[in-house]
């Protein structure tokens, strides 16, 4: 970076070169104490990407020998991390070389933070997995390699670290290489995603084969870690996949303009192209591709643009605009590999929210095919998934979404699950199969059963009695409607109507409008009274009541 | 208002094969626009913190781009500590007018009236009252549920840990040990009533990226970023700009120094640097030769080990 002070340096030349640089995102992974943070710190230090004041702030601190900088302190940003000497959450780091800009997601190695590792890997083009040469392949390295493969991080660079502690011995390196290559082969078999793997012997602490070639390991003739990072191709699958354009927002500044704002998830769109709205199957022609810098004749992933079509179709946020000749599958029933990330285990009876592109729909997990055992790399039956476990699950959605398989498209093949009560992101999913028929394989002649109704509606039948101002009752009805619940509103004078409604699996709203400023809500033996000044509060209190009383299936209802 | 120096071309994609590869700035831009549109679509009352600095200027331009040809669908909010440079305030009002955005200004008036300043109090408590408290009050007053900030992960170690959507509890506090996983570009926007999020659309930008973008997009920035002869108090290595309420030590006299500000904060706590950089390419060249980070000139970040993290836990951006 001191280049700017060198004679012959031209800033305009520099800016021109910068304009040509591309971007590589990579994550680091490995077991606790393998030396990830040290390695990143070293990478930054040796590429002159840290400032002197940052170096000064870590001098004489940390766990290393006197005079030896503890590079891990450059990346471990939280106090608890520095105090405990471990990485808790992803730290993002930035550096660039003459060829490339890099974004590093330095992820925690400890098992309980696996979800943070998945966060880091989800956007990565490459993963640097560390192995401690003194310890060999540990379970965390397997877990991380497994997740990297599952999330389709195509290039895995394996840095066999702490070579200084094994006397820079080639045999030690080859042992780690052989063991881990075997593990990676089995992972690829399981996830169906072969990864390209390269092994490098390094010492992060001393800086050997990170940026500078090691003199202590003449037996290694391959590239340094930085050379590998500079040559790995940035993932460009998205650009060559069919057009997928999730609509984020309809822009309608005045009556002359109606455009669909979004980021092209994959493929390209040209002026004059015929496109299809995935949910309705209707087609239209692209009239304009609008950006602040002017209209474009063509745009491709991952640009953010605004499309204007030649027809007034019913399109809103959550719709997917796609290539008319390569359609996604419209599905309410999908199979996915999932990483469970919440402290509450998966509950097959509960309704979750599934967020896919810009669309969110209610969903149930209907069954578990298997759970992956990271230790043995085998499949085992499971009744639930706990935090940090990985499995293949079947989901049933209350509304269809337009999907591709994750292996074909990282954007339209992925989703997250959200717990509607806690609002936590509980799982990440990668779609491995989707059926475009929404019917379950039930006997078509038998009567419809209660569990079937529950699976479709997302709730069992019940009576919700509401006494309060009608504005808030309207709001509650709307919020239930928005969630996909089926309700029937009945005036409180006609209670005899409720039984058939409940039997049909619907929610009867028995309402009495009052002038009070409190709202009373009753379900069976449960009763709450809330202040109706705060609409938000009142509405969520009623939702909690429905969950607590088991109408929103979360405990009592039987499930197929 | 000074405009970024010319001699720039529009960001052109570089061509590889038959489908062009995007330059890193275009990639960052596309990601930021996506984030801004997501928040505007999924939250009820978003607001964009506008602090007048270079990062805010880029963020504001990205917001214009996100909704073009429509207007920015949320207001801008400036937290005015009463210690901002006069030039900044003039620039702020002009900028809001030219962009056509609604500008809200919030000051912690009781604290300002009580004479809060970093010399009487320490910088930590001064920031706590004039920035953090003011911000929390403003968010509560207007019931904003999402606030965009221009912070970047490369600024500081605890910022490097931030998600793009940073959740805050009812008191606006950050719990760094319990952040939501954030996969792909699928952001979980669900919050309970009273909670809010801070959103950082520039998370993945570096300081150089920001300047390069300002250069290429010709984004106006405050004149204080460019070197000029300016009256300064010279205290050790530090250059202290003269502004309202500056308290000189006995015997100190201002001198004229060719200098500029590298980041814009409150006048008592923002040191200037000696510089000849008069254009944006000059500034970029200067940055490349620098050996210290942009926050080194800020007094506030290193009064204590981990001080940024502590402030953020308390509700600071
Ligand atoms: N001898 C030696 N020690 C190392 C090397 N890399 C890391 N370490 C030490 O290993 C310990 C754990 O390193 P750290 O980077 O915090 O590991 P992390 O948990 O994977 O981030 C620290 O004491 C480091 O100084 C290396 O190449 N050689
Ligand atoms: Mg670490």
Coordinates of N, CA, C and O in Angstrom, one line a residue, chain A residues 381-452:
Chain A
X381 N -31.8 -42.1 11.4 CA -33.2 -41.6 11.6 C -33.3 -40.6 12.7 O -32.5 -40.6 13.6
X382 N -34.2 -39.7 12.6 CA -34.3 -38.7 13.7 C -35.8 -38.2 13.8 O -36.5 -38.2 12.9
X383 N -36.1 -37.9 15.0 CA -37.5 -37.4 15.3 C -37.5 -35.9 15.3 O -38.6 -35.2 15.2
X384 N -36.4 -35.3 15.5 CA -36.3 -33.8 15.4 C -34.9 -33.4 15.0 O -34.0 -34.3 14.8
X385 N -34.7 -32.1 14.8 CA -33.3 -31.6 14.6 C -33.0 -30.6 15.7 O -33.8 -29.8 16.1
X386 N -31.8 -30.8 16.4 CA -31.4 -29.9 17.4 C -30.5 -28.8 16.8 O -30.0 -29.0 15.7
X387 N -30.2 -27.8 17.6 CA -29.3 -26.8 17.2 C -28.0 -27.4 16.6 O -27.4 -28.3 17.2
X388 N -27.6 -26.9 15.5 CA -26.4 -27.2 14.8 C -26.4 -28.6 14.1 O -25.4 -29.1 13.6
X389 N -27.6 -29.3 14.1 CA -27.6 -30.5 13.4 C -28.2 -30.3 12.0 O -28.8 -29.2 11.7
X390 N -27.9 -31.2 11.1 CA -28.2 -31.1 9.7 C -29.0 -32.3 9.3 O -28.7 -33.4 9.7
X391 N -30.0 -32.1 8.4 CA -30.8 -33.2 8.0 C -31.5 -32.9 6.7 O -31.4 -31.8 6.2
X392 N -32.2 -33.9 6.2 CA -33.0 -33.7 5.0 C -34.5 -33.8 5.4 O -34.9 -34.8 6.0
X393 N -35.2 -32.8 5.2 CA -36.6 -32.7 5.6 C -37.6 -32.4 4.5 O -37.2 -31.9 3.4
X394 N -38.8 -32.8 4.8 CA -39.9 -32.5 3.8 C -40.8 -31.4 4.4 O -41.1 -31.4 5.6
X395 N -41.1 -30.4 3.6 CA -41.9 -29.3 4.0 C -43.2 -29.2 3.2 O -43.2 -29.5 2.0
X396 N -44.2 -28.7 3.9 CA -45.4 -28.5 3.2 C -45.8 -27.0 3.4 O -45.8 -26.5 4.5
X397 N -46.0 -26.3 2.3 CA -46.2 -24.8 2.4 C -47.7 -24.5 2.2 O -48.4 -25.2 1.5
X398 N -48.1 -23.4 2.8 CA -49.5 -23.1 2.7 C -49.8 -22.4 1.4 O -51.0 -22.3 1.0
X399 N -48.8 -21.7 0.9 CA -49.0 -21.1 -0.5 C -47.8 -21.6 -1.3 O -46.7 -21.8 -0.8
X400 N -48.0 -21.7 -2.6 CA -46.9 -22.1 -3.4 C -45.8 -21.1 -3.6 O -46.1 -19.9 -3.6
X401 N -44.5 -21.5 -3.8 CA -43.4 -20.6 -4.2 C -42.8 -21.2 -5.4 O -42.9 -22.4 -5.7
X402 N -42.1 -20.3 -6.2 CA -41.5 -20.7 -7.4 C -40.0 -21.0 -7.1 O -39.3 -20.1 -6.8
X403 N -39.7 -22.2 -7.3 CA -38.3 -22.6 -6.8 C -37.5 -23.3 -7.9 O -38.0 -23.8 -8.9
X404 N -36.2 -23.2 -7.7 CA -35.3 -24.1 -8.5 C -34.5 -24.9 -7.4 O -34.6 -24.6 -6.2
X405 N -33.8 -25.9 -7.9 CA -33.0 -26.7 -6.9 C -31.8 -25.9 -6.6 O -31.3 -25.2 -7.4
X406 N -31.4 -26.0 -5.3 CA -30.2 -25.3 -4.8 C -29.0 -25.5 -5.7 O -28.2 -24.6 -6.0
X407 N -28.9 -26.8 -6.2 CA -27.7 -27.1 -7.0 C -27.7 -26.3 -8.3 O -26.7 -26.1 -8.9
X408 N -28.9 -25.9 -8.8 CA -28.9 -25.1 -10.0 C -29.0 -23.6 -9.8 O -28.6 -22.8 -10.6
X409 N -29.4 -23.2 -8.6 CA -29.5 -21.8 -8.3 C -29.5 -21.5 -6.8 O -30.4 -21.9 -6.1
X410 N -28.4 -20.8 -6.4 CA -28.2 -20.5 -5.0 C -29.3 -19.6 -4.5 O -29.6 -19.6 -3.3
X411 N -29.9 -18.7 -5.3 CA -30.9 -17.8 -4.8 C -32.3 -18.4 -4.7 O -33.0 -18.3 -3.7
X412 N -32.8 -19.0 -5.8 CA -34.1 -19.5 -5.8 C -34.2 -20.9 -5.3 O -35.3 -21.5 -5.2
X413 N -33.0 -21.4 -4.9 CA -33.0 -22.8 -4.3 C -32.8 -22.7 -2.8 O -32.7 -23.8 -2.1
X414 N -32.8 -21.5 -2.2 CA -32.5 -21.4 -0.7 C -33.6 -20.7 0.0 O -34.4 -20.0 -0.6
X415 N -33.7 -21.0 1.3 CA -34.7 -20.3 2.1 C -34.2 -20.3 3.5 O -33.3 -21.0 3.9
X416 N -34.9 -19.5 4.3 CA -34.7 -19.6 5.8 C -36.1 -19.8 6.4 O -37.1 -19.5 5.8
X417 N -36.0 -20.4 7.6 CA -37.3 -20.6 8.4 C -37.2 -19.7 9.6 O -36.2 -19.5 10.2
X418 N -38.4 -19.0 9.8 CA -38.4 -18.1 10.9 C -39.5 -18.6 11.9 O -40.6 -19.1 11.5
X419 N -39.2 -18.5 13.2 CA -40.2 -18.8 14.2 C -41.1 -17.6 14.4 O -40.6 -16.6 14.8
X420 N -42.4 -17.7 14.1 CA -43.3 -16.5 14.1 C -43.5 -16.0 15.6 O -44.0 -14.9 15.7
X421 N -43.2 -16.8 16.6 CA -43.4 -16.4 17.9 C -42.2 -15.6 18.4 O -42.3 -14.5 18.9
X422 N -41.0 -16.2 18.3 CA -39.8 -15.6 18.8 C -39.2 -14.7 17.8 O -38.3 -13.9 18.1
X423 N -39.6 -14.8 16.5 CA -39.0 -14.1 15.4 C -37.6 -14.5 15.1 O -36.9 -13.8 14.3
X424 N -37.1 -15.5 15.7 CA -35.7 -16.0 15.4 C -35.6 -16.7 14.0 O -36.6 -17.3 13.6
X425 N -34.5 -16.6 13.4 CA -34.2 -17.4 12.2 C -33.8 -18.7 12.7 O -32.7 -18.9 13.3
X426 N -34.6 -19.8 12.5 CA -34.3 -21.0 13.1 C -33.6 -22.0 12.2 O -33.0 -23.0 12.7
X427 N -33.7 -21.9 10.9 CA -33.0 -22.8 10.1 C -32.7 -22.2 8.7 O -33.3 -21.3 8.3
X428 N -31.7 -22.8 8.0 CA -31.4 -22.5 6.6 C -31.7 -23.7 5.8 O -31.3 -24.8 6.2
X429 N -32.3 -23.5 4.6 CA -32.6 -24.7 3.8 C -32.1 -24.6 2.4 O -32.1 -23.5 1.8
X430 N -31.7 -25.7 1.9 CA -31.3 -25.8 0.5 C -32.2 -26.8 -0.2 O -32.1 -28.0 0.1
X431 N -32.9 -26.4 -1.2 CA -33.9 -27.3 -1.8 C -33.3 -28.4 -2.7 O -32.5 -28.1 -3.5
X432 N -33.6 -29.6 -2.4 CA -33.1 -30.7 -3.2 C -34.1 -31.4 -4.1 O -33.8 -32.1 -5.0
X433 N -35.4 -31.1 -3.8 CA -36.5 -31.6 -4.7 C -37.7 -30.8 -4.4 O -37.9 -30.3 -3.3
X434 N -38.5 -30.6 -5.5 CA -39.8 -29.9 -5.3 C -40.8 -30.6 -6.2 O -40.5 -30.8 -7.4
X435 N -42.0 -30.8 -5.7 CA -43.0 -31.4 -6.6 C -44.0 -30.3 -7.0 O -44.4 -29.5 -6.1
X436 N -44.4 -30.3 -8.2 CA -45.3 -29.3 -8.6 C -46.8 -29.7 -8.4 O -47.7 -28.9 -8.6
X437 N -47.0 -30.9 -7.9 CA -48.3 -31.3 -7.5 C -48.4 -31.1 -6.0 O -47.5 -31.5 -5.3
X438 N -49.4 -30.4 -5.6 CA -49.5 -30.1 -4.2 C -50.2 -31.1 -3.3 O -50.3 -31.1 -2.1
X439 N -50.8 -32.1 -4.0 CA -51.6 -33.1 -3.3 C -50.7 -34.1 -2.5 O -49.7 -34.6 -3.1
X440 N -51.1 -34.4 -1.3 CA -50.3 -35.4 -0.6 C -50.9 -36.8 -1.1 O -51.9 -36.8 -1.7
X441 N -50.1 -37.8 -0.8 CA -50.5 -39.1 -1.3 C -51.5 -39.8 -0.4 O -51.3 -40.8 0.1
X442 N -52.6 -39.1 -0.2 CA -53.6 -39.7 0.7 C -54.6 -40.4 -0.2 O -54.7 -40.2 -1.4
X443 N -55.4 -41.3 0.4 CA -56.4 -42.0 -0.4 C -57.5 -41.0 -0.8 O -58.2 -40.3 0.1
X444 N -57.7 -40.8 -2.1 CA -58.5 -39.7 -2.6 C -60.0 -40.0 -2.2 O -60.8 -39.1 -2.4
X445 N -60.4 -41.2 -1.8 CA -61.8 -41.4 -1.6 C -62.2 -41.3 -0.2 O -63.4 -41.2 0.2
X446 N -61.3 -41.3 0.8 CA -61.6 -41.2 2.2 C -62.0 -39.8 2.5 O -61.6 -38.9 1.9
X447 N -62.8 -39.6 3.6 CA -63.2 -38.3 4.0 C -61.9 -37.5 4.5 O -60.9 -38.1 4.9
X448 N -62.0 -36.2 4.3 CA -60.9 -35.3 4.7 C -60.7 -35.4 6.2 O -61.7 -35.3 7.0
X449 N -59.5 -35.6 6.7 CA -59.3 -35.8 8.1 C -58.8 -34.5 8.8 O -58.4 -33.5 8.1
X450 N -59.0 -34.4 10.1 CA -58.5 -33.2 10.8 C -57.1 -32.9 10.6 O -56.7 -31.7 10.3
X451 N -56.2 -33.9 10.7 CA -54.7 -33.6 10.4 C -54.5 -33.0 9.0 O -53.7 -32.1 8.8
X452 N -55.3 -33.5 8.0 CA -55.1 -32.9 6.7 C -55.5 -31.4 6.7 O -54.9 -30.6 6.0

